[in-house]
C-alpha cells in the first residue's frame, strides 16, 4: 500500500470483465484471498504489470451461499486460490477448471472461516510512563 496502490471496489458482475481486461493488457494474477466480515465476505484480488499492482475488493453477502464466476479459464493459476476460498469460506466458483470438491486443504474444521464473526474490543492499554528527566 505504500506504493499508492489502494483497493478498488468491484461489484460481482464486474469480476470477470475486469480479469479479462487485465489479461488482455498483459497483467498477471498475483493473489486472491478472502476475509469474513460480520455480514459479508470480502474477496481481494491483485494483478501486476511492470512492478505495479492493481488491487480490487468485491463484497459478497453471506446468504444465499456466495458465489463468483471462476477466473481459472482466464488466469489458469486462479484455480488454486478459488479452491482455497471454497474450502475455507464455502464460496462457490462456477466454471472452476480444476475443482478439488472441497478437499484442496486439510483443516480440522470444515469451512473454518464461514461461521459467525465476533468483534472483540480489547481494553485500552495504559499510556507508557515516560522516564523522568534528569
PDB file of C-alpha atoms in Angstrom:
ATOM      1  CA  UNK A   1       0.000   0.000   0.000  1.00  0.00           C
ATOM      2  CA  UNK A   2       2.945   2.310   0.419  1.00  0.00           C
ATOM      3  CA  UNK A   3       3.187   2.396  -3.385  1.00  0.00           C
ATOM      4  CA  UNK A   4      -0.121   4.270  -3.653  1.00  0.00           C
ATOM      5  CA  UNK A   5      -1.942   1.114  -4.696  1.00  0.00           C
ATOM      6  CA  UNK A   6      -5.329   1.183  -2.954  1.00  0.00           C
ATOM      7  CA  UNK A   7      -8.044  -1.456  -3.278  1.00  0.00           C
ATOM      8  CA  UNK A   8     -10.700  -0.532  -5.829  1.00  0.00           C
ATOM      9  CA  UNK A   9     -14.277  -1.674  -5.240  1.00  0.00           C
ATOM     10  CA  UNK A  10     -15.828  -4.135  -7.704  1.00  0.00           C
ATOM     11  CA  UNK A  11     -19.340  -5.465  -7.980  1.00  0.00           C
ATOM     12  CA  UNK A  12     -19.742  -9.206  -8.645  1.00  0.00           C
ATOM     13  CA  UNK A  13     -20.821  -8.513 -12.249  1.00  0.00           C
ATOM     14  CA  UNK A  14     -17.520  -6.654 -12.846  1.00  0.00           C
ATOM     15  CA  UNK A  15     -15.424  -9.626 -11.609  1.00  0.00           C
ATOM     16  CA  UNK A  16     -14.925 -11.461 -14.938  1.00  0.00           C
ATOM     17  CA  UNK A  17     -14.747  -8.411 -17.272  1.00  0.00           C
ATOM     18  CA  UNK A  18     -12.071  -6.863 -15.028  1.00  0.00           C
ATOM     19  CA  UNK A  19      -9.995 -10.068 -15.128  1.00  0.00           C
ATOM     20  CA  UNK A  20     -10.414 -10.343 -18.905  1.00  0.00           C
ATOM     21  CA  UNK A  21      -9.274  -6.744 -19.388  1.00  0.00           C
ATOM     22  CA  UNK A  22      -6.203  -7.258 -17.206  1.00  0.00           C
ATOM     23  CA  UNK A  23      -5.326 -10.451 -19.092  1.00  0.00           C
ATOM     24  CA  UNK A  24      -5.641  -8.645 -22.456  1.00  0.00           C
ATOM     25  CA  UNK A  25      -3.457  -5.808 -21.131  1.00  0.00           C
ATOM     26  CA  UNK A  26      -0.686  -8.229 -20.145  1.00  0.00           C
ATOM     27  CA  UNK A  27      -1.152  -8.266 -16.375  1.00  0.00           C
ATOM     28  CA  UNK A  28      -0.525 -11.364 -14.294  1.00  0.00           C
ATOM     29  CA  UNK A  29      -2.614 -12.596 -11.388  1.00  0.00           C
ATOM     30  CA  UNK A  30      -0.672 -12.039  -8.163  1.00  0.00           C
ATOM     31  CA  UNK A  31      -3.042 -13.092  -5.392  1.00  0.00           C
ATOM     32  CA  UNK A  32      -6.626 -13.763  -4.419  1.00  0.00           C
ATOM     33  CA  UNK A  33      -7.729 -14.084  -0.817  1.00  0.00           C
ATOM     34  CA  UNK A  34     -10.748 -13.521   1.354  1.00  0.00           C
ATOM     35  CA  UNK A  35     -11.886 -12.404   4.744  1.00  0.00           C
ATOM     36  CA  UNK A  36     -15.091 -12.914   6.673  1.00  0.00           C
ATOM     37  CA  UNK A  37     -16.956  -9.872   7.955  1.00  0.00           C
ATOM     38  CA  UNK A  38     -19.976  -9.886  10.228  1.00  0.00           C
ATOM     39  CA  UNK A  39     -22.481  -9.536   7.377  1.00  0.00           C
ATOM     40  CA  UNK A  40     -20.486 -10.356   4.222  1.00  0.00           C
ATOM     41  CA  UNK A  41     -17.343 -11.856   2.750  1.00  0.00           C
ATOM     42  CA  UNK A  42     -14.670  -9.746   1.079  1.00  0.00           C
ATOM     43  CA  UNK A  43     -12.663 -11.264  -1.752  1.00  0.00           C
ATOM     44  CA  UNK A  44      -9.448  -9.433  -2.581  1.00  0.00           C
ATOM     45  CA  UNK A  45      -7.531  -9.839  -5.833  1.00  0.00           C
ATOM     46  CA  UNK A  46      -4.366  -8.255  -7.204  1.00  0.00           C
ATOM     47  CA  UNK A  47      -2.916  -8.023 -10.704  1.00  0.00           C
ATOM     48  CA  UNK A  48       0.634  -6.907 -11.564  1.00  0.00           C
ATOM     49  CA  UNK A  49       2.367  -5.420 -14.561  1.00  0.00           C
ATOM     50  CA  UNK A  50       5.755  -3.693 -14.672  1.00  0.00           C
ATOM     51  CA  UNK A  51       6.183  -3.940 -10.888  1.00  0.00           C
ATOM     52  CA  UNK A  52       2.911  -2.094 -10.224  1.00  0.00           C
ATOM     53  CA  UNK A  53      -0.091  -3.782  -8.673  1.00  0.00           C
ATOM     54  CA  UNK A  54      -3.759  -3.080  -9.156  1.00  0.00           C
ATOM     55  CA  UNK A  55      -5.933  -4.326  -6.302  1.00  0.00           C
ATOM     56  CA  UNK A  56      -9.669  -4.975  -6.147  1.00  0.00           C
ATOM     57  CA  UNK A  57     -12.198  -5.906  -3.483  1.00  0.00           C
ATOM     58  CA  UNK A  58     -15.617  -7.453  -4.043  1.00  0.00           C
ATOM     59  CA  UNK A  59     -18.168  -7.924  -1.262  1.00  0.00           C
ATOM     60  CA  UNK A  60     -20.462 -10.939  -1.234  1.00  0.00           C
ATOM     61  CA  UNK A  61     -23.440 -11.463   1.056  1.00  0.00           C
ATOM     62  CA  UNK A  62     -23.242 -14.450   3.401  1.00  0.00           C
ATOM     63  CA  UNK A  63     -26.731 -15.558   2.419  1.00  0.00           C
ATOM     64  CA  UNK A  64     -27.511 -17.003  -0.067  1.00  0.00           C
ATOM     65  CA  UNK A  65     -24.410 -19.164  -0.495  1.00  0.00           C
ATOM     66  CA  UNK A  66     -21.868 -16.788  -2.036  1.00  0.00           C
ATOM     67  CA  UNK A  67     -20.505 -17.425  -5.497  1.00  0.00           C
ATOM     68  CA  UNK A  68     -18.274 -15.741  -8.029  1.00  0.00           C
ATOM     69  CA  UNK A  69     -17.567 -16.955 -11.553  1.00  0.00           C
ATOM     70  CA  UNK A  70     -14.234 -18.733 -11.755  1.00  0.00           C
ATOM     71  CA  UNK A  71     -11.299 -16.864 -13.273  1.00  0.00           C
ATOM     72  CA  UNK A  72      -9.382 -20.097 -13.918  1.00  0.00           C
ATOM     73  CA  UNK A  73     -10.165 -20.067 -17.657  1.00  0.00           C
ATOM     74  CA  UNK A  74      -8.655 -16.558 -17.865  1.00  0.00           C
ATOM     75  CA  UNK A  75      -5.775 -16.990 -15.404  1.00  0.00           C
ATOM     76  CA  UNK A  76      -5.111 -20.752 -15.009  1.00  0.00           C
ATOM     77  CA  UNK A  77      -3.402 -20.329 -11.611  1.00  0.00           C
ATOM     78  CA  UNK A  78      -6.659 -18.918 -10.194  1.00  0.00           C
ATOM     79  CA  UNK A  79      -7.843 -22.500  -9.580  1.00  0.00           C
ATOM     80  CA  UNK A  80      -5.560 -22.731  -6.522  1.00  0.00           C
ATOM     81  CA  UNK A  81      -6.927 -19.561  -4.922  1.00  0.00           C
ATOM     82  CA  UNK A  82     -10.517 -20.472  -5.766  1.00  0.00           C
ATOM     83  CA  UNK A  83     -10.222 -23.974  -4.296  1.00  0.00           C
ATOM     84  CA  UNK A  84      -8.724 -22.466  -1.144  1.00  0.00           C
ATOM     85  CA  UNK A  85     -11.572 -19.944  -0.814  1.00  0.00           C
ATOM     86  CA  UNK A  86     -14.047 -22.757  -1.407  1.00  0.00           C
ATOM     87  CA  UNK A  87     -12.518 -24.874   1.388  1.00  0.00           C
ATOM     88  CA  UNK A  88     -12.123 -22.034   3.894  1.00  0.00           C
ATOM     89  CA  UNK A  89     -15.255 -19.938   3.341  1.00  0.00           C
ATOM     90  CA  UNK A  90     -17.691 -22.153   1.422  1.00  0.00           C
ATOM     91  CA  UNK A  91     -17.679 -19.959  -1.675  1.00  0.00           C
ATOM     92  CA  UNK A  92     -18.738 -21.441  -4.988  1.00  0.00           C
ATOM     93  CA  UNK A  93     -16.878 -20.776  -8.251  1.00  0.00           C
ATOM     94  CA  UNK A  94     -18.962 -21.876 -11.260  1.00  0.00           C
ATOM     95  CA  UNK A  95     -16.679 -22.772 -14.163  1.00  0.00           C
ATOM     96  CA  UNK A  96     -13.714 -23.775 -11.976  1.00  0.00           C
ATOM     97  CA  UNK A  97     -11.360 -25.674 -14.320  1.00  0.00           C
ATOM     98  CA  UNK A  98      -9.760 -27.879 -11.641  1.00  0.00           C
ATOM     99  CA  UNK A  99     -12.198 -28.459  -8.773  1.00  0.00           C
ATOM    100  CA  UNK A 100     -10.968 -30.384  -5.736  1.00  0.00           C
ATOM    101  CA  UNK A 101     -14.545 -30.702  -4.487  1.00  0.00           C
ATOM    102  CA  UNK A 102     -13.845 -29.213  -1.074  1.00  0.00           C
ATOM    103  CA  UNK A 103     -10.689 -31.300  -0.494  1.00  0.00           C
ATOM    104  CA  UNK A 104      -7.933 -28.911  -1.556  1.00  0.00           C
ATOM    105  CA  UNK A 105      -6.928 -28.073   2.024  1.00  0.00           C
ATOM    106  CA  UNK A 106      -6.908 -30.293   5.089  1.00  0.00           C
ATOM    107  CA  UNK A 107      -8.417 -28.466   8.041  1.00  0.00           C
ATOM    108  CA  UNK A 108      -9.660 -29.705  11.409  1.00  0.00           C
ATOM    109  CA  UNK A 109     -12.884 -27.775  10.910  1.00  0.00           C
ATOM    110  CA  UNK A 110     -14.885 -27.932   7.699  1.00  0.00           C
ATOM    111  CA  UNK A 111     -15.236 -24.388   6.292  1.00  0.00           C
ATOM    112  CA  UNK A 112     -13.327 -22.807   9.202  1.00  0.00           C
ATOM    113  CA  UNK A 113     -13.942 -19.182   8.168  1.00  0.00           C
ATOM    114  CA  UNK A 114     -17.605 -19.435   7.254  1.00  0.00           C
ATOM    115  CA  UNK A 115     -19.080 -19.044  10.739  1.00  0.00           C
ATOM    116  CA  UNK A 116     -20.206 -16.015  12.684  1.00  0.00           C
ATOM    117  CA  UNK A 117     -17.732 -13.213  13.190  1.00  0.00           C
ATOM    118  CA  UNK A 118     -17.406 -11.771  16.684  1.00  0.00           C
ATOM    119  CA  UNK A 119     -15.633  -8.483  17.075  1.00  0.00           C
ATOM    120  CA  UNK A 120     -13.881  -8.208  20.412  1.00  0.00           C
ATOM    121  CA  UNK A 121     -12.658  -4.887  21.652  1.00  0.00           C
ATOM    122  CA  UNK A 122      -9.514  -5.086  23.678  1.00  0.00           C
ATOM    123  CA  UNK A 123      -9.327  -2.888  26.748  1.00  0.00           C
ATOM    124  CA  UNK A 124      -7.285   0.251  26.270  1.00  0.00           C
ATOM    125  CA  UNK A 125      -3.714  -0.130  27.371  1.00  0.00           C
ATOM    126  CA  UNK A 126      -2.474   2.416  29.875  1.00  0.00           C
ATOM    127  CA  UNK A 127      -0.118   5.001  28.434  1.00  0.00           C
ATOM    128  CA  UNK A 128       3.540   4.176  28.874  1.00  0.00           C
ATOM    129  CA  UNK A 129       5.196   6.154  31.629  1.00  0.00           C
ATOM    130  CA  UNK A 130       7.932   8.383  30.387  1.00  0.00           C
ATOM    131  CA  UNK A 131      11.292   8.321  32.054  1.00  0.00           C
ATOM    132  CA  UNK A 132      11.909  11.179  34.466  1.00  0.00           C
ATOM    133  CA  UNK A 133      14.071  13.918  33.057  1.00  0.00           C
ATOM    134  CA  UNK A 134      17.478  14.393  34.687  1.00  0.00           C
TER     135      UNK A 134
END
